[in-house]
Coordinates of C-alpha atoms and ligand atoms in Angstrom, one line a residue:
X1 CA -38.7 7.0 70.5
X2 CA -36.0 4.5 71.7
X3 CA -34.3 3.0 68.7
X4 CA -30.8 3.2 67.4
X5 CA -31.3 6.6 65.8
X6 CA -34.4 8.8 65.3
X7 CA -34.5 9.4 61.6
X8 CA -37.0 11.7 59.7
X9 CA -37.8 11.0 56.1
X10 CA -39.7 13.8 54.3
X11 CA -41.6 12.5 51.3
X12 CA -41.7 9.2 53.1
X13 CA -44.9 7.9 51.6
X14 CA -43.6 8.5 48.0
X15 CA -41.9 6.0 45.7
X16 CA -38.3 6.3 47.0
X17 CA -39.3 7.5 50.5
X18 CA -41.3 4.3 51.2
X19 CA -38.4 2.1 50.3
X20 CA -36.1 4.2 52.4
X21 CA -38.4 4.0 55.5
X22 CA -38.5 0.3 55.0
X23 CA -34.7 -0.1 54.9
X24 CA -34.2 2.2 57.9
X25 CA -36.7 0.3 60.0
X26 CA -35.0 -3.0 59.0
X27 CA -31.8 -1.6 60.3
X28 CA -33.4 -1.0 63.7
X29 CA -34.0 2.8 63.6
X30 CA -37.0 4.8 64.7
X31 CA -38.5 6.4 61.6
X32 CA -40.7 9.5 61.4
X33 CA -42.2 9.7 57.9
X34 CA -43.4 13.2 57.1
X35 CA -45.5 13.8 54.0
X36 CA -48.4 15.9 52.7
X37 CA -49.6 13.1 50.4
X38 CA -49.3 15.4 47.3
X39 CA -48.0 12.4 45.3
X40 CA -47.4 9.9 48.0
X41 CA -49.9 7.5 49.5
X42 CA -50.6 5.7 52.7
X43 CA -50.8 2.5 50.7
X44 CA -47.1 2.7 50.1
X45 CA -46.4 2.4 53.8
X46 CA -49.4 0.4 55.0
X47 CA -47.2 -2.6 55.6
X48 CA -45.0 -0.6 58.0
X49 CA -47.8 0.9 60.1
X50 CA -47.8 -1.9 62.7
X51 CA -44.2 -1.3 63.5
X52 CA -44.0 0.6 66.8
X53 CA -40.8 2.3 65.6
X54 CA -42.7 3.8 62.6
X55 CA -44.7 7.0 62.7
X56 CA -46.4 9.0 59.9
X57 CA -47.0 12.7 60.2
X58 CA -49.1 14.6 57.7
X59 CA -47.2 17.8 57.2
X60 CA -46.3 20.2 54.4
X61 CA -42.5 21.0 54.6
X62 CA -43.1 24.5 53.3
X63 CA -44.2 25.2 56.9
X64 CA -41.7 24.8 59.8
X65 CA -41.7 21.6 61.8
X66 CA -40.5 21.2 65.4
X67 CA -39.4 17.6 66.3
X68 CA -36.3 16.0 67.8
X69 CA -34.3 13.9 65.3
X70 CA -30.8 12.7 64.7
X71 CA -30.9 12.5 61.0
X72 CA -33.1 13.9 58.2
X73 CA -33.5 12.6 54.7
X74 CA -35.2 15.4 52.7
X75 CA -37.0 13.7 49.8
X76 CA -40.2 15.7 49.7
X77 CA -40.9 17.0 46.2
X78 CA -43.0 15.7 43.3
X79 CA -40.5 14.0 41.0
X80 CA -42.3 13.5 37.7
X81 CA -42.8 16.4 35.2
X82 CA -46.7 16.0 35.2
X83 CA -46.8 16.4 38.9
X84 CA -44.1 19.1 39.5
X85 CA -45.6 21.2 36.6
X86 CA -49.1 20.9 37.9
X87 CA -48.5 23.6 40.5
X88 CA -45.0 25.0 39.7
X89 CA -45.1 27.7 42.4
X90 CA -45.7 25.0 45.1
X91 CA -42.8 23.0 43.6
X92 CA -40.5 26.0 44.0
X93 CA -41.8 26.5 47.6
X94 CA -41.3 22.8 48.4
X95 CA -37.7 22.9 47.2
X96 CA -36.8 26.3 48.6
X97 CA -38.9 27.0 51.7
X98 CA -38.9 23.3 52.4
X99 CA -35.1 23.2 52.3
X100 CA -34.8 26.2 54.6
X101 CA -37.3 24.7 57.1
X102 CA -35.5 21.3 57.1
X103 CA -32.0 22.9 57.3
X104 CA -33.3 25.1 60.2
X105 CA -34.4 21.9 61.9
X106 CA -31.1 20.2 61.3
X107 CA -29.2 23.3 62.6
X108 CA -31.3 23.4 65.8
X109 CA -31.2 19.7 66.5
X110 CA -27.6 19.2 65.2
X111 CA -29.0 16.5 62.9
X112 CA -27.1 15.3 59.8
X113 CA -29.2 16.1 56.7
X114 CA -29.5 14.4 53.3
X115 CA -30.8 16.1 50.2
X116 CA -32.4 14.2 47.3
X117 CA -31.1 16.4 44.5
X118 CA -31.3 15.4 40.9
X119 CA -29.6 15.0 37.6
X120 CA -32.0 17.7 36.4
X121 CA -29.5 20.2 37.9
X122 CA -27.4 19.5 34.8
X123 CA -30.4 20.5 32.6
X124 CA -29.8 19.5 28.9
X125 CA -26.1 18.7 29.4
X126 CA -23.3 19.6 27.1
X127 CA -21.0 17.3 28.9
X128 CA -21.4 13.6 28.7
X129 CA -21.4 11.6 30.9
X130 CA -22.1 14.1 33.6
X131 CA -19.5 14.6 36.3
X132 CA -20.3 16.4 39.6
X133 CA -18.1 19.4 38.6
X134 CA -20.2 20.1 35.5
X135 CA -22.3 23.1 36.2
X136 CA -25.2 22.4 34.0
X137 CA -27.2 23.9 31.2
X138 CA -30.6 24.8 32.6
X139 CA -33.3 27.1 31.1
X140 CA -34.2 29.3 34.1
X141 CA -37.6 30.3 32.7
X142 CA -38.8 27.1 31.0
X143 CA -41.5 24.7 32.2
X144 CA -39.0 22.4 34.0
X145 CA -37.4 25.3 35.8
X146 CA -39.6 25.1 38.9
X147 CA -38.0 21.7 39.6
X148 CA -34.5 22.2 38.1
X149 CA -33.9 25.6 39.5
X150 CA -35.7 24.7 42.8
X151 CA -33.3 21.8 43.3
X152 CA -30.3 23.9 42.3
X153 CA -31.3 26.6 44.9
X154 CA -31.8 23.8 47.5
X155 CA -28.2 22.7 46.8
X156 CA -27.1 26.3 47.3
X157 CA -28.9 26.4 50.6
X158 CA -27.4 23.1 51.8
X159 CA -23.9 24.3 51.1
X160 CA -24.5 27.8 52.7
X161 CA -26.0 26.2 55.9
X162 CA -22.9 23.9 55.9
X163 CA -20.4 26.7 55.4
X164 CA -22.2 29.3 57.6
X165 CA -23.5 27.2 60.4
X166 CA -21.5 23.9 60.2
X167 CA -24.6 21.8 59.4
X168 CA -23.5 18.3 58.4
X169 CA -24.9 17.8 54.9
X170 CA -25.1 15.0 52.3
X171 CA -26.2 15.9 48.8
X172 CA -27.1 13.1 46.3
X173 CA -27.8 13.9 42.6
X174 CA -30.2 11.1 41.7
X175 CA -30.5 9.9 38.1
X176 CA -33.6 8.2 36.7
X177 CA -34.8 5.5 39.1
X178 CA -37.6 3.0 38.7
X179 CA -39.2 0.2 40.6
X180 CA -42.5 -1.0 42.2
X181 CA -44.7 1.7 43.8
X182 CA -44.2 4.2 41.0
X183 CA -47.6 5.6 40.2
X184 CA -49.5 4.3 37.2
X185 CA -50.2 7.8 35.9
X186 CA -47.1 9.7 36.7
X187 CA -45.8 10.0 33.2
X188 CA -42.3 8.7 33.9
X189 CA -40.9 6.6 31.1
X190 CA -40.5 3.2 32.8
X191 CA -43.9 3.1 34.5
X192 CA -45.6 4.6 31.4
X193 CA -44.3 2.0 29.1
X194 CA -45.1 -0.9 31.4
X195 CA -48.6 0.3 32.1
X196 CA -49.3 0.9 28.4
X197 CA -47.9 -2.5 27.5
X198 CA -49.9 -4.3 30.1
X199 CA -53.1 -2.5 29.0
X200 CA -52.3 -3.4 25.3
X201 CA -52.3 0.3 24.5
X202 CA -49.7 1.8 22.0
X203 CA -46.5 2.7 23.7
X204 CA -45.8 6.5 23.5
X205 CA -42.3 7.6 22.6
X206 CA -41.6 11.4 22.7
X207 CA -39.1 12.2 19.9
X208 CA -37.7 9.5 17.8
X209 CA -36.6 7.3 20.7
X210 CA -32.9 7.7 20.1
X211 CA -32.5 9.9 23.2
X212 CA -30.8 8.0 26.0
X213 CA -31.5 7.4 29.6
X214 CA -29.8 5.4 32.3
X215 CA -32.2 3.5 34.6
X216 CA -31.3 2.6 38.2
X217 CA -33.3 0.1 40.2
X218 CA -34.7 1.4 43.5
X219 CA -32.9 -1.0 45.8
X220 CA -29.5 0.0 44.4
X221 CA -30.3 3.7 44.8
X222 CA -31.5 3.3 48.5
X223 CA -28.2 1.5 49.2
X224 CA -26.4 4.5 47.8
X225 CA -28.4 6.8 50.1
X226 CA -27.5 4.8 53.2
X227 CA -23.8 4.7 52.2
X228 CA -23.7 8.4 51.6
X229 CA -25.4 9.2 54.9
X230 CA -23.0 6.9 56.7
X231 CA -19.9 8.3 54.9
X232 CA -17.3 10.0 57.1
X233 CA -17.7 13.7 58.1
X234 CA -16.4 15.9 55.3
X235 CA -18.0 13.8 52.5
X236 CA -20.8 16.3 51.6
X237 CA -21.3 15.5 48.0
X238 CA -22.8 16.5 45.6
X239 CA -22.4 12.9 44.5
X240 CA -24.1 11.3 41.4
X241 CA -26.2 8.2 42.2
X242 CA -27.5 6.4 39.2
X243 CA -26.9 3.5 36.8
X244 CA -24.3 4.4 34.1
X245 CA -25.6 1.7 31.7
X246 CA -27.2 3.8 28.9
X247 CA -30.2 2.7 26.9
X248 CA -32.1 4.4 24.1
X249 CA -35.7 5.1 25.1
X250 CA -36.7 3.0 22.0
X251 CA -34.7 0.0 23.3
X252 CA -36.5 0.2 26.6
X253 CA -39.9 0.2 24.9
X254 CA -38.9 -2.9 22.9
X255 CA -37.7 -4.7 26.0
X256 CA -40.9 -3.9 27.9
X257 CA -43.1 -5.2 25.0
X258 CA -41.1 -8.4 24.9
X259 CA -41.0 -9.0 28.6
X260 CA -44.8 -8.4 29.1
X261 CA -45.6 -10.4 26.0
X262 CA -47.7 -7.4 24.9
X263 CA -49.2 -6.8 21.4
X264 CA -48.7 -3.0 21.8
X265 CA -47.2 -1.0 19.0
X266 CA -45.2 2.1 19.3
X267 CA -46.4 5.7 18.5
X268 CA -44.2 8.7 18.3
X269 CA -45.1 12.2 19.6
X270 CA -43.1 15.5 19.5
X271 CA -40.4 15.9 22.2
X272 CA -41.5 18.2 25.0
X273 CA -39.7 21.5 25.6
X274 CA -36.3 21.3 27.3
X275 CA -36.3 17.5 27.3
X276 CA -32.7 16.4 27.6
X277 CA -31.3 14.3 24.7
X278 CA -28.7 12.4 26.8
X279 CA -28.5 11.5 30.4
X280 CA -25.8 9.3 32.0
X281 CA -24.1 9.6 35.3
X282 CA -20.4 9.4 35.8
X283 CA -20.3 7.5 39.1
X284 CA -16.6 7.3 39.7
X285 CA -17.0 9.6 42.7
X286 CA -19.6 7.3 44.3
X287 CA -17.5 4.2 43.6
X288 CA -14.4 5.8 45.1
X289 CA -15.9 7.6 48.1
X290 CA -18.8 5.1 49.0
X291 CA -17.7 1.9 47.4
X292 CA -21.1 2.0 45.6
X293 CA -22.2 0.8 42.2
X294 CA -25.5 -0.6 41.0
X295 CA -25.9 -4.3 40.9
X296 CA -29.4 -4.9 39.5
X297 CA -29.6 -5.2 35.7
X298 CA -32.3 -3.5 33.8
X299 CA -33.8 -6.9 32.9
X300 CA -34.0 -8.0 36.5
X301 CA -35.3 -4.7 37.7
X302 CA -38.0 -4.6 34.9
X303 CA -39.1 -8.1 35.9
X304 CA -39.8 -7.0 39.5
X305 CA -41.4 -3.8 38.3
X306 CA -43.6 -5.5 35.7
X307 CA -44.7 -8.0 38.4
X308 CA -45.8 -5.1 40.6
X309 CA -47.8 -3.3 37.9
X310 CA -49.5 -6.6 36.9
X311 CA -50.6 -6.9 40.5
X312 CA -51.6 -3.3 40.7
X313 CA -53.6 -3.2 37.5
X314 CA -55.4 -6.4 38.4
X315 CA -56.9 -4.5 41.3
X316 CA -53.8 -4.8 43.6
X317 CA -54.7 -5.1 47.2
X318 CA -58.1 -6.6 46.7
X319 CA -56.9 -9.9 45.6
X320 CA -54.8 -11.3 48.5
X321 CA -54.1 -14.6 46.7
X322 CA -52.3 -13.0 43.8
X323 CA -50.5 -10.6 46.2
X324 CA -49.2 -13.5 48.3
X325 CA -48.1 -15.6 45.4
X326 CA -46.4 -12.6 43.8
X327 CA -44.7 -12.0 47.1
X328 CA -43.4 -15.6 47.1
X329 CA -42.2 -15.3 43.5
X330 CA -40.4 -12.0 44.2
X331 CA -39.4 -12.0 47.9
X332 CA -37.6 -8.7 47.4
X333 CA -40.8 -7.1 46.3
X334 CA -42.5 -5.8 49.4
X335 CA -46.1 -5.2 48.4
X336 CA -48.0 -2.7 50.4
X337 CA -50.3 -5.3 52.0
X338 CA -49.0 -8.7 51.1
X339 CA -49.8 -11.3 53.7
X340 CA -52.4 -9.3 55.6
X341 CA -56.1 -9.8 55.9
X342 CA -58.0 -7.4 53.7
X343 CA -59.8 -5.8 56.6
X344 CA -56.5 -5.0 58.2
X345 CA -55.0 -3.7 55.0
X346 CA -57.8 -1.2 54.3
X347 CA -57.4 1.0 57.3
Ligands
NAD1 N1 -37.3 8.8 41.2 C1 -36.4 9.4 40.5 O1 -36.0 8.9 39.5 C2 -35.7 10.7 41.1 C3 -34.7 11.2 40.3 C4 -34.1 12.4 40.8 C5 -34.5 12.9 42.0 N2 -35.5 12.4 42.7 C6 -35.9 13.0 44.0 O2 -36.2 12.1 45.0 C7 -37.3 12.5 45.8 C8 -38.3 11.4 45.9 O3 -38.8 11.2 44.5 P1 -39.9 10.0 44.2 O4 -39.6 9.5 42.9 O5 -40.1 9.2 45.4 O6 -41.2 11.0 44.0 P2 -42.6 10.9 44.6 O7 -43.5 11.9 44.0 O8 -43.1 9.5 44.6 O9 -42.4 11.3 46.2 C9 -42.3 12.6 46.6 C10 -43.0 12.6 48.0 O10 -42.9 13.9 48.5 C11 -44.2 14.3 49.1 N3 -44.3 15.8 49.0 C12 -44.3 16.6 47.9 N4 -44.3 17.9 48.3 C13 -44.3 17.9 49.7 C14 -44.4 18.9 50.7 N5 -44.4 20.2 50.4 N6 -44.4 18.5 52.0 C15 -44.3 17.2 52.4 N7 -44.3 16.2 51.5 C16 -44.3 16.5 50.1 C17 -45.2 13.6 48.1 O11 -46.5 13.5 48.7 C18 -44.5 12.3 47.9 O12 -44.8 11.3 48.9 C19 -37.7 13.8 45.2 O13 -37.2 14.9 45.9 C20 -37.2 13.8 43.8 O14 -37.0 15.1 43.3 C21 -36.1 11.3 42.3

């Protein structure tokens, strides 16, 4: 490797990881993408494979890894409830053993290490909006605990490695983020609603739809990652990254129906166990320490995301013409194989 920096991204073929790899390559770095393809896919990084500075390694971070790197972004972990609850023990292992392995690597190589933590560490919050000093309200034995408590333990490990061994850490608490390359079946609210609307199926709302969420567009979030990693020594986090503009889930459904021109109606189902009623980040710390705040409105972000899912559901990848025209219409939307001959794209 001979770039500016050698940067490893675990979970690099996933939704956020693929955008991060793209951004790091654009900035002239060597990128090692490490993933076991649990929820990620090669399709998400196909368009990067020709770049000699990009390398993909199939590896499960619950096992140790010996490589030489300058920086590590630890994103590996299924993020949507359907996926992280499918094999809860593996989720805990990814969060805890994975963190130990990656922190061990950072300690040995003296690499700076970033942890993708989550607003789920706040559980069903009793403080609103959530500030970083709020300690959370998590059910340690509920169905979400494998993820919430796994991420909390990972934060503990990050701070213990920092205090005990001087490892340079950056911990981001990520709030609900959406964008192209989310999976069609991952059960997250934005992708769910868009896919249901485009298929003309009823849009499913759990609860009565008055629960609120704040939705951050992926480009804004990745910008926050880069700023946090580049922050001066001593800025460790945890730091909230998310969009503080709050929407009711019902409002989101109505927006998606309108923007897709769908004839879908709305159906209501019971709220799953431990589903938080309110979620909104206080980002004053990110604004002060990193000069960061989101810039993409929900409307603009939904437009780009809907365009992606339209492409994806129409057989995305097989129809180069629509991929190319979509790429022209939305230059910021990097489609997995836009502009490539099909034979090259399906490797
Ligand atoms: N997207 C969000 O709104 C959000 C919110 C909070 C936190 N996060 C965190 O950000 C990170 C990325 O989330 P995402 O939305 O891109 O999810 P994702 O499921 O698309 O990506 C996760 C990636 O990690 C990989 N992975 C899972 N277990 C692994 C293991 N043991 N070894 C190697 N690779 C493994 C998956 O194959 C996948 O590519 C996760 O750690 C998640 O907890 C995301």
